[in-house]
Tab-separated table of C-alpha atoms and ligand atoms in Angstrom:
chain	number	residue	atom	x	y	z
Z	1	UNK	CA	0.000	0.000	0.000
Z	2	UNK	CA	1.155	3.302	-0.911
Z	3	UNK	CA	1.858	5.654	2.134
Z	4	UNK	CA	-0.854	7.834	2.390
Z	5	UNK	CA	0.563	11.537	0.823
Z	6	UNK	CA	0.021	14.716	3.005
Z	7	UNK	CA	-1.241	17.629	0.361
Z	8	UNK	CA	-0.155	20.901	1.167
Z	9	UNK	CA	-2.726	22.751	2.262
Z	10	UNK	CA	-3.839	25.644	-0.305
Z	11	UNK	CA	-6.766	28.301	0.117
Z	12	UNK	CA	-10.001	26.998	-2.282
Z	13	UNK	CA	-10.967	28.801	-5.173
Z	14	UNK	CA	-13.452	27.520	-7.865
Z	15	UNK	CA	-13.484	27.371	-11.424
Z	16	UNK	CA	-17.317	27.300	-12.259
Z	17	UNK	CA	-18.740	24.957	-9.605
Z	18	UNK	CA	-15.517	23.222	-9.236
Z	19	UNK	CA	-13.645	24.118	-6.602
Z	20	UNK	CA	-9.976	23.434	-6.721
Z	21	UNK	CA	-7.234	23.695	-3.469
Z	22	UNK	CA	-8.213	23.070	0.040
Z	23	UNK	CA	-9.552	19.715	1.140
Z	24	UNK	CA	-11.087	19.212	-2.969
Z	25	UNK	CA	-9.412	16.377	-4.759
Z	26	UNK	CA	-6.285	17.180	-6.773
Z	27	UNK	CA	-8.734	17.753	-10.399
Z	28	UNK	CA	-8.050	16.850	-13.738
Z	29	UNK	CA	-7.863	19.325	-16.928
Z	30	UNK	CA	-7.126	18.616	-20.474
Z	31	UNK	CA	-7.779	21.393	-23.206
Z	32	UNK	CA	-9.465	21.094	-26.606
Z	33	UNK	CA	-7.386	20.458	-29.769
Z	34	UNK	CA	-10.068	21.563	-32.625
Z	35	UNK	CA	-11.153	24.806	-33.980
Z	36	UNK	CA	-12.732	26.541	-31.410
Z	37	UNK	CA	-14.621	28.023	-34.771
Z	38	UNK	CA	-16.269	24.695	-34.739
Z	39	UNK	CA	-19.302	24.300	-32.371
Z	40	UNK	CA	-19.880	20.660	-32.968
Z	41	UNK	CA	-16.354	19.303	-32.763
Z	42	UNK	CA	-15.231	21.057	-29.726
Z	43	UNK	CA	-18.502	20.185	-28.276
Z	44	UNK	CA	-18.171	16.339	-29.005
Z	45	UNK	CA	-14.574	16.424	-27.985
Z	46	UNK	CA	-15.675	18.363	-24.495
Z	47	UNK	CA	-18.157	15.288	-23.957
Z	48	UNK	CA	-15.327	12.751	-24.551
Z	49	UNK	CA	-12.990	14.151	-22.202
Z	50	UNK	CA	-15.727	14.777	-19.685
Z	51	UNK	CA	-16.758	10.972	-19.924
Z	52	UNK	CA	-13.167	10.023	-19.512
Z	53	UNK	CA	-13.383	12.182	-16.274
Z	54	UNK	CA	-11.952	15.510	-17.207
Z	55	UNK	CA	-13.519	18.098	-14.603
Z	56	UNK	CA	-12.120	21.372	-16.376
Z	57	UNK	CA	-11.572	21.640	-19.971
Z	58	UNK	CA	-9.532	24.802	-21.647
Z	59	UNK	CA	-10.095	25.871	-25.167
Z	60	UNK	CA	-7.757	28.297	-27.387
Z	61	UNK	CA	-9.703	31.518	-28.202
Z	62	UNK	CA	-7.563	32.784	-31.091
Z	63	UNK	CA	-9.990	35.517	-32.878
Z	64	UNK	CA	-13.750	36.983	-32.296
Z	65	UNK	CA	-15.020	34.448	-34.247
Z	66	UNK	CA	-13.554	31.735	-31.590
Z	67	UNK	CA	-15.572	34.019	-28.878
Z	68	UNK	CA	-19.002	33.988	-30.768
Z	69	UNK	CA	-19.169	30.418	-30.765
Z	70	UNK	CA	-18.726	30.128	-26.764
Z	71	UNK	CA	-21.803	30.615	-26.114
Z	72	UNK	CA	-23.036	27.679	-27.783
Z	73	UNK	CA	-19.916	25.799	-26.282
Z	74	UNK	CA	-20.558	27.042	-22.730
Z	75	UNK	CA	-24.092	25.960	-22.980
Z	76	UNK	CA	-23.649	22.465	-24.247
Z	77	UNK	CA	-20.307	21.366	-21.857
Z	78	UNK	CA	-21.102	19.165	-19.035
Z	79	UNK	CA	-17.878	20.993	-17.472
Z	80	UNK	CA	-16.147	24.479	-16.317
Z	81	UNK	CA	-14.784	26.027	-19.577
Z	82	UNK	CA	-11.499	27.987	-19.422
Z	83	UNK	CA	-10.735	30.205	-21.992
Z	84	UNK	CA	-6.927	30.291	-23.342
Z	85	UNK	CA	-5.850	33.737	-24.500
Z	86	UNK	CA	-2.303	35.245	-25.933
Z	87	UNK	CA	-1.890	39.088	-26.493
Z	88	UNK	CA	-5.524	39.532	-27.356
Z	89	UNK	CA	-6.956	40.754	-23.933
Z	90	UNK	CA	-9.893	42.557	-25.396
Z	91	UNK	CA	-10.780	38.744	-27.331
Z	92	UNK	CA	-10.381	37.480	-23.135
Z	93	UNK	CA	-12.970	40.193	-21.942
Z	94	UNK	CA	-15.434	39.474	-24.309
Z	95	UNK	CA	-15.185	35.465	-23.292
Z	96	UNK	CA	-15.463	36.422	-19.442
Z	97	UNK	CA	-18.867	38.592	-20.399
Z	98	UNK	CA	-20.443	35.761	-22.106
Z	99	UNK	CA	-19.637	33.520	-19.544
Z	100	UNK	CA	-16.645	31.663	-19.259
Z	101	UNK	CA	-16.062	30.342	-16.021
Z	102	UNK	CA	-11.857	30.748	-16.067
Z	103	UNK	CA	-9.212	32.629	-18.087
Z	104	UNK	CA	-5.859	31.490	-18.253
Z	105	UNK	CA	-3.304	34.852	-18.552
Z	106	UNK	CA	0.029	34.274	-19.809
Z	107	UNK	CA	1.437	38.081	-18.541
Z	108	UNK	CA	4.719	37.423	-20.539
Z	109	UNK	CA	2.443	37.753	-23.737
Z	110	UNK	CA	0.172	40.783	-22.647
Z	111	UNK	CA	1.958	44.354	-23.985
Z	112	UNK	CA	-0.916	46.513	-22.970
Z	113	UNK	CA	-1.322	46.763	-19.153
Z	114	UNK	CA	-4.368	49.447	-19.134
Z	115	UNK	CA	-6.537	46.410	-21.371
Z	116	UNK	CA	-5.237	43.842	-19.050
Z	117	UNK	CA	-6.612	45.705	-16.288
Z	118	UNK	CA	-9.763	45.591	-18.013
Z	119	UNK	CA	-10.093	42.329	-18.391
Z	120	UNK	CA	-9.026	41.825	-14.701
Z	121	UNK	CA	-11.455	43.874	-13.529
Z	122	UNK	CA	-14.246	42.087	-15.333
Z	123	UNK	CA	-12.908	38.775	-14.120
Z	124	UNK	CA	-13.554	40.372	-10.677
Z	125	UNK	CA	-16.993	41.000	-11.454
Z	126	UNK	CA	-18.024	37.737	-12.617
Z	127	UNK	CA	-16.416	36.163	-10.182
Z	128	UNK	CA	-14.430	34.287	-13.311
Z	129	UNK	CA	-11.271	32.264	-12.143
Z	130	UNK	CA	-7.478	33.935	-13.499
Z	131	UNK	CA	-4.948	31.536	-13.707
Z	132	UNK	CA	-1.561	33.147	-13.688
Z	133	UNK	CA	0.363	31.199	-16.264
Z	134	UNK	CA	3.779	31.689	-16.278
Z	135	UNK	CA	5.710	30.187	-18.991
Z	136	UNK	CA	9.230	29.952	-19.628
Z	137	UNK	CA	9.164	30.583	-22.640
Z	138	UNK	CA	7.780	33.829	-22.164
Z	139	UNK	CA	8.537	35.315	-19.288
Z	140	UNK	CA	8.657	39.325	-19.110
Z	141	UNK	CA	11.347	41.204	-21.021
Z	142	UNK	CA	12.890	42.897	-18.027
Z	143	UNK	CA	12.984	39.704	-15.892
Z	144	UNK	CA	14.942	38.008	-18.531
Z	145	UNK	CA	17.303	40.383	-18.459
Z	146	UNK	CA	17.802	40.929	-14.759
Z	147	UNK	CA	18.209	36.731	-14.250
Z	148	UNK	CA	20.115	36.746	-18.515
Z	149	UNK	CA	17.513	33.436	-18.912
Z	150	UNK	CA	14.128	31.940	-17.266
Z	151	UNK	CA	15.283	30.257	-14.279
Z	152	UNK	CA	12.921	29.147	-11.459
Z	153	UNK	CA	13.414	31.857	-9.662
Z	154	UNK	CA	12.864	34.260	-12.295
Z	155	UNK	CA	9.364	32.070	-13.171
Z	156	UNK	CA	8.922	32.534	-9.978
Z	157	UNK	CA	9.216	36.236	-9.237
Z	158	UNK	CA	7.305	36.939	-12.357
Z	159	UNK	CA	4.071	35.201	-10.829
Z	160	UNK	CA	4.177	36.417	-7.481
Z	161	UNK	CA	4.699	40.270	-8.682
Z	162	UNK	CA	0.890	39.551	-10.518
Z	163	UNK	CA	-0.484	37.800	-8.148
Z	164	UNK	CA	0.561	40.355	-5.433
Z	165	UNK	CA	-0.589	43.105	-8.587
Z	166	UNK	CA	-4.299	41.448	-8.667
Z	167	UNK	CA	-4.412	41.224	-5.170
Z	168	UNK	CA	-3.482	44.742	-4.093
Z	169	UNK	CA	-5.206	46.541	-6.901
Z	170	UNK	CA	-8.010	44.416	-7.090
Z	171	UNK	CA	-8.634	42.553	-4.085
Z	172	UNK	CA	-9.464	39.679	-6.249
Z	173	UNK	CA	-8.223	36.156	-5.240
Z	174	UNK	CA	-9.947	33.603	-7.061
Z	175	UNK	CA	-6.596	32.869	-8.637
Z	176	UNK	CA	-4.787	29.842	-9.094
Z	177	UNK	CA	-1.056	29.854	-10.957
Z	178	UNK	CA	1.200	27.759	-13.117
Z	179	UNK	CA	4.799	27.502	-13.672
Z	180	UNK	CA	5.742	26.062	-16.562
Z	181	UNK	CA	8.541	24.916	-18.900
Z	182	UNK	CA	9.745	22.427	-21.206
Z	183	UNK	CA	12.556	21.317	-18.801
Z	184	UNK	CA	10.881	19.105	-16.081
Z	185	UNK	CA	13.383	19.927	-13.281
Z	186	UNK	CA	12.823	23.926	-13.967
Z	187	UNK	CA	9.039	23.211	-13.636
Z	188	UNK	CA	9.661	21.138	-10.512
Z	189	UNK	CA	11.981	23.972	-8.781
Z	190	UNK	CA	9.841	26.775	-9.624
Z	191	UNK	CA	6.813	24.770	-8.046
Z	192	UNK	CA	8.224	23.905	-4.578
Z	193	UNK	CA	9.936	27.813	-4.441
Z	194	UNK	CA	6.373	28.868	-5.178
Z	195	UNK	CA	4.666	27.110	-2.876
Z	196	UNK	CA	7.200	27.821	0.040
Z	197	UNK	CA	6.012	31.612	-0.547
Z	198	UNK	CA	2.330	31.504	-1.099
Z	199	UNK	CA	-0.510	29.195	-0.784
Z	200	UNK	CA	-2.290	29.628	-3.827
Z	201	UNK	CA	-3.491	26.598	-5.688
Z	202	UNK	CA	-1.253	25.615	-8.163
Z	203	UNK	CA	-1.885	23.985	-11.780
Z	204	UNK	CA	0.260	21.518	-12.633
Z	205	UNK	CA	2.137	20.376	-15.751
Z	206	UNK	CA	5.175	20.126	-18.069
Z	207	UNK	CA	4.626	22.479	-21.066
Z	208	UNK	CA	5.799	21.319	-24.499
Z	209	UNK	CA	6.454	17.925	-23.102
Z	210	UNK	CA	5.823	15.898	-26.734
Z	211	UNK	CA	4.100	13.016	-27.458
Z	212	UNK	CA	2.355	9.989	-25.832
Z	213	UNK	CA	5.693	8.708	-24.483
Z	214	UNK	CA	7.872	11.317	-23.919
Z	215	UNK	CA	5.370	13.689	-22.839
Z	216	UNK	CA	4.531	10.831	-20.072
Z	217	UNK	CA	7.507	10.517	-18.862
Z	218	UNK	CA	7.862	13.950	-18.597
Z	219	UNK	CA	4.848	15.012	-17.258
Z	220	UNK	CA	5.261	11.755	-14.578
Z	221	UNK	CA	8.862	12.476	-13.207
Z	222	UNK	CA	7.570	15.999	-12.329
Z	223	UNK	CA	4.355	16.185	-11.877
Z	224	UNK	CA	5.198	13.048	-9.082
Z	225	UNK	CA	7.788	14.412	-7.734
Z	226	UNK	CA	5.786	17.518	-7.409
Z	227	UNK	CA	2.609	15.550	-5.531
Z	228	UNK	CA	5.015	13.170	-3.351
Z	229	UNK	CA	5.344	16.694	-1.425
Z	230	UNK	CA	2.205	17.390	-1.154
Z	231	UNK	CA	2.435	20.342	-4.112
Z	232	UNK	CA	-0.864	20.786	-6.786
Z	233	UNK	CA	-4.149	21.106	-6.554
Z	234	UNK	CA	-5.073	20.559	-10.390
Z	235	UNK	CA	-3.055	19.342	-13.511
Z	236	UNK	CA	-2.920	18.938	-17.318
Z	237	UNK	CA	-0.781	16.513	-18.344
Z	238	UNK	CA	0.709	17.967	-22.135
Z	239	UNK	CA	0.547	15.807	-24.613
Z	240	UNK	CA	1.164	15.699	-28.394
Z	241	UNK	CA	-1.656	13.237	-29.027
Z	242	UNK	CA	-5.270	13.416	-28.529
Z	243	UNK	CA	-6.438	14.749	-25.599
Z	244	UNK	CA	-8.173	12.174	-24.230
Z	245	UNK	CA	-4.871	10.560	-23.789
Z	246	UNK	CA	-4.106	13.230	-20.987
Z	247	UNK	CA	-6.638	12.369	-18.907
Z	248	UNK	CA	-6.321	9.017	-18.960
Z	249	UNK	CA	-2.627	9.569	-18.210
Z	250	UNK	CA	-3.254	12.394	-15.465
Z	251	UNK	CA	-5.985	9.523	-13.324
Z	252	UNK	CA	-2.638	7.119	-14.125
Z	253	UNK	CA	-0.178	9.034	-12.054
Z	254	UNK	CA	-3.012	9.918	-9.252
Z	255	UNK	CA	-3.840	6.238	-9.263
Z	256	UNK	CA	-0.551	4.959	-8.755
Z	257	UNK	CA	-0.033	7.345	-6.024
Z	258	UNK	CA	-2.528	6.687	-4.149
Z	259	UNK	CA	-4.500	10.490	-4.739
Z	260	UNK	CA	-7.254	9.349	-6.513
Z	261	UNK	CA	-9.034	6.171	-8.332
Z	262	UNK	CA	-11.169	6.266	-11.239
Z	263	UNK	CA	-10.520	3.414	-14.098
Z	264	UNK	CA	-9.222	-0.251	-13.313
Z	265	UNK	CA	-5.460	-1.093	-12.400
Z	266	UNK	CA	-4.264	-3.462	-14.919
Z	267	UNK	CA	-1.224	-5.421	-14.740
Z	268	UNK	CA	0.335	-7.502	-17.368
Z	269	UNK	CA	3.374	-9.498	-17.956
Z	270	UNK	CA	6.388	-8.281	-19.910
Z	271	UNK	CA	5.858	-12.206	-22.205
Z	272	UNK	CA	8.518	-14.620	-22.007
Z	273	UNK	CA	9.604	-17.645	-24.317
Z	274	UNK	CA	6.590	-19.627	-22.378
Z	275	UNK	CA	4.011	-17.488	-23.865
Z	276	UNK	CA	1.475	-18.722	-25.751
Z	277	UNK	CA	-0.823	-16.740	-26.519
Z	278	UNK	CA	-1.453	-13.121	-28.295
Z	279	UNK	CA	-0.899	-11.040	-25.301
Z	280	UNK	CA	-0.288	-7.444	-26.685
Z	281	UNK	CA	-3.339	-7.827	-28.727
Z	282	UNK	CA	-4.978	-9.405	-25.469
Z	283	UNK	CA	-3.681	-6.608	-23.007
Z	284	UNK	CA	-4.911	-4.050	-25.570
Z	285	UNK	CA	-8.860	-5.190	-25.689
Z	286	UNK	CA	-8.876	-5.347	-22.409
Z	287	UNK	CA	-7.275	-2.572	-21.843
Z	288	UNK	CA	-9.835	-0.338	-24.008
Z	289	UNK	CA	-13.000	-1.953	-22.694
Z	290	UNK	CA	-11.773	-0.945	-19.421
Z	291	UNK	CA	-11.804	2.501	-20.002
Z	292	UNK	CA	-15.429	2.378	-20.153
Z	293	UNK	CA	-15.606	1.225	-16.505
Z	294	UNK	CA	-14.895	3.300	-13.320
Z	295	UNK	CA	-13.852	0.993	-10.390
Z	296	UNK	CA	-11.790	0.591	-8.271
Z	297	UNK	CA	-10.638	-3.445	-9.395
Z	298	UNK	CA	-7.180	-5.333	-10.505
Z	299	UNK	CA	-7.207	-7.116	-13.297
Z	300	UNK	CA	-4.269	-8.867	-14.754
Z	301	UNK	CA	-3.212	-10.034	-18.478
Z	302	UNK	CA	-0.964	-12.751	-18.065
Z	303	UNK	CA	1.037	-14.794	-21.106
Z	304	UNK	CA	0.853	-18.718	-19.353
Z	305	UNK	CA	-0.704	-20.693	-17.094
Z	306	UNK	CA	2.593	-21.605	-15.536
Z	307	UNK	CA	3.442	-18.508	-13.613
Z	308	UNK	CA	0.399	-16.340	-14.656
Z	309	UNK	CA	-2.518	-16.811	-12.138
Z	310	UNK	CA	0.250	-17.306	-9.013
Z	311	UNK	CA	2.444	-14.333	-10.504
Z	312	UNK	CA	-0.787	-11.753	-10.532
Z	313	UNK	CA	-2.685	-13.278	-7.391
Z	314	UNK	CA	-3.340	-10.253	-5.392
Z	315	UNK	CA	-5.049	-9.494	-8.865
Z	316	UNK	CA	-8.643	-9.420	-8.362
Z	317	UNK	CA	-9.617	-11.253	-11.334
Z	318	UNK	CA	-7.619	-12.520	-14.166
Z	319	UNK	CA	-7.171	-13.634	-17.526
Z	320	UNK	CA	-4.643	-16.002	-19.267
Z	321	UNK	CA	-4.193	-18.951	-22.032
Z	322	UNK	CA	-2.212	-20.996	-24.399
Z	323	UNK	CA	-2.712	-23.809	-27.057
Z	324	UNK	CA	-6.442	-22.714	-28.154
Z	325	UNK	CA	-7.638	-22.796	-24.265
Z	326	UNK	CA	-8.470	-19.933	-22.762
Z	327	UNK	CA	-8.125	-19.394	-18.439
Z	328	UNK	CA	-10.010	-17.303	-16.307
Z	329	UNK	CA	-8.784	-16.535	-12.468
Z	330	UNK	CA	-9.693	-14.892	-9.379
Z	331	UNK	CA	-7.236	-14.263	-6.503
Z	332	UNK	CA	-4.698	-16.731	-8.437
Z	333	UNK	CA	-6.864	-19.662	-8.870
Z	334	UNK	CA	-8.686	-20.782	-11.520
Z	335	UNK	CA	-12.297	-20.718	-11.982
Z	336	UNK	CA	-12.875	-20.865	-15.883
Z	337	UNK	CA	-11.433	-22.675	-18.790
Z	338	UNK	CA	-13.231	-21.328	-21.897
Z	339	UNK	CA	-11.821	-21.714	-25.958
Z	340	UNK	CA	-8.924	-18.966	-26.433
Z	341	UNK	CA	-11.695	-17.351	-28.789
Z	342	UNK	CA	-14.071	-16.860	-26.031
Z	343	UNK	CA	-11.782	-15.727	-23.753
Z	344	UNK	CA	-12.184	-11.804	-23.908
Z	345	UNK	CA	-16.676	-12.067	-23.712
Z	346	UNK	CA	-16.454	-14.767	-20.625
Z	347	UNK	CA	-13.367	-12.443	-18.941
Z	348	UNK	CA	-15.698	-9.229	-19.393
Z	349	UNK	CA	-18.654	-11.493	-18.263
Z	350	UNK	CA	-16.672	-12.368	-15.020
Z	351	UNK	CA	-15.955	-8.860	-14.261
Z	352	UNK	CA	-19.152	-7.405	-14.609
Z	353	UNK	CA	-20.632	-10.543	-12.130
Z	354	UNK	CA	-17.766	-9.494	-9.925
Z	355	UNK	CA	-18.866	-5.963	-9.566
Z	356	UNK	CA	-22.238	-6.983	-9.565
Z	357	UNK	CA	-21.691	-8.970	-6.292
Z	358	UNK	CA	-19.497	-5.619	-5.029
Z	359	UNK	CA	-21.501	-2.455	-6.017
Z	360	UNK	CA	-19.173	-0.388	-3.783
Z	361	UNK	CA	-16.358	-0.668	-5.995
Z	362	UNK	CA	-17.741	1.778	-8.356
Z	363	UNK	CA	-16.745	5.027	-8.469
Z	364	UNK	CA	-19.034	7.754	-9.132
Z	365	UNK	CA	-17.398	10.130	-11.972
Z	366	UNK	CA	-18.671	13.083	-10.664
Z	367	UNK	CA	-18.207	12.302	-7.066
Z	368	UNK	CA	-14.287	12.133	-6.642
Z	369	UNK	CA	-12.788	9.506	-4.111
B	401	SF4	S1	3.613	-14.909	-16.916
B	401	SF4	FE1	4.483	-16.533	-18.133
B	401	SF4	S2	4.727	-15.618	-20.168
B	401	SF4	FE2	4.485	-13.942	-18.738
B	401	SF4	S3	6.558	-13.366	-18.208
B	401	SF4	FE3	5.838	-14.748	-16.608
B	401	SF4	S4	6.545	-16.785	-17.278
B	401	SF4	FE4	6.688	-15.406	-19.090
């Protein structure tokens, strides 16, 4: 068992009805990859990621016609929408006045302070979450050149002078901030130096990390690292692949660290010279029909009967075969020999009788464990 992590404790803030920071769980965001032009698409691609248990999703607001078709988009997403603007602060006021229920500020990329302060001001009046995001990337032309290049500490500096700036001038704190950069050690340092100065809720992730392998690794090394200390309240994990991918990868790490449960832990043997049997196309079925279940239950893909069912016994069910039989256990021992090409239906069939018999290893979507 994994020893139980103790969270920093953060002030709450809310993003819609979502509240993130405090005593909420640590929530999971992923962000749109169509045309925010297109209603339909980033409204189907919303209700994916929702199902796959995103709680906050972000879409790119690139011109007025992105803002017009908000409304439409705000209306139809089962979830918080946060609105992703660069240099165009008027584009971000508009999206806060029609409804928008977060807008994510990169103040590296904003040249016009008195239209910033605009759209500040109107967050404050809706009540509409600001994340400060602070990217390496672009950090602010005179902190560049006081630190020559964006260390941690300049990252660093450069969120708490507009955090204090909101604060002070505003007295607006429904802020959360992010600190990111391609370099996953960077991200991690200017995290824990942020968080030793101020307990706003911080958004997690690795920006620019690259795709589905990479980006994991990435995003895993220090995003853990990050949560091990009891840093984050909320993450995106970037990803050069579809979107959905992030989640799934994001309820991964939480899993694994014992923060938070939502699909099935699957194990699976590397295969050996005894196996005898299709396992990667095996593992893969199972591993996409169990995306469409949320419990809390081990299963285990194993390559032979040999080692498999004794290897992956603190598995709660399991499946195996070899020679045109396929084998069925629970706990390590077996309790169904079926043909290989039945295997996958009578495995799915055992698992849904399993969680028939216990109902309380569901887990609600929209009730986080
Ligand atoms: S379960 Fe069997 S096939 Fe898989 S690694 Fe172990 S011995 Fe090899």
């Amino acid at each position: 068992m994994f020893p139980p992590i103790k969270r920093k404790k953060t002030r709450t803030i809310f993003v819609g009805n979502i509240s993130i920071g405090g005593d909420s769980p640590i929530r999971v965001q992923s962000m749109t990859n169509t045309n925010t032009r297109d209603v339909k698409a980033t409204i189907e691609q919303i209700h994916k990621l929702y199902e796959a248990g995103c709680e906050i999703v972000r879409v790119a607001i690139p011109d007025k016609k992105a803002v017009s078709s908000l409304k439409d988009i705000i209306k139809e997403s089962p979830i918080p929408i946060i609105g992703d603007i660069h240099f165009l602060t008027l584009l971000g006021e508009e999206a806060v006045k029609i409804g928008i229920s977060g807008i994510r500020i990169n103040p590296g990329t904003f040249k016009n302070r008195q239209n910033l302060d605009r759209l500040i001001r109107v967050c404050k009046e809706r009540g509409t979450c600001i994340r400060i995001g602070i990217n390496a990337g672009s950090l602010e032309k005179e902190i560049l050149k006081r630190y020559k290049k964006p260390t941690p500490e300049a990252m660093v500096e450069s969120a708490l002078n507009w955090l204090y700036y909101i604060i002070e001038k505003y007295d607006y704190q429904n802020i959360k901030v992010s600190l990111k950069s391609s370099n996953w050690w960077d991200t991690v340092r200017a995290y824990e130096l942020f968080s030793e100065k101020s307990d706003f809720p911080l958004h997690l992730g690795v920006t620019e990390a690259g795709g589905l392998i990479p980006g994991t690794i990435k995003n895993t090394m220090a995003i853990s690292y990050l949560l091990l200390k009891g840093i984050g309240d909320t993450l995106r994990i970037s990803l050069t692949t579809d979107p959905i991918e992030e989640v799934y990868v994001a309820y991964e790490i939480l899993k694994n660290l014992g923060l938070r449960t939502l699909y099935p832990d699957i194990i699976a043997c590397p295969m050996c010279g005894r196996c005898e049997i299709d396992l990667m196309k095996l593992y893969e079925k199972v591993e996409n029909w169990a995306r469409n279940i949320k419990a809390n239950i081990k299963l285990a893909v194993m390559g032979c009967v040999v080692n498999g069912p004794g290897e992956a016994k603190y598995a709660d069910l399991g499946v195996t075969g070899g020679k045109g039989i396929g084998i069925i256990f629970k706990k390590g021992k077996i309790i169904k020999k079926v043909p290989e090409r039945e295997l996958l239906s009578a495995f799915f069939k055992e698992i849904e009788k399993f969680l028939k018999e216990h109902p309380e290893r569901y887990i609600q979507k929209d009730v986080p464990n």
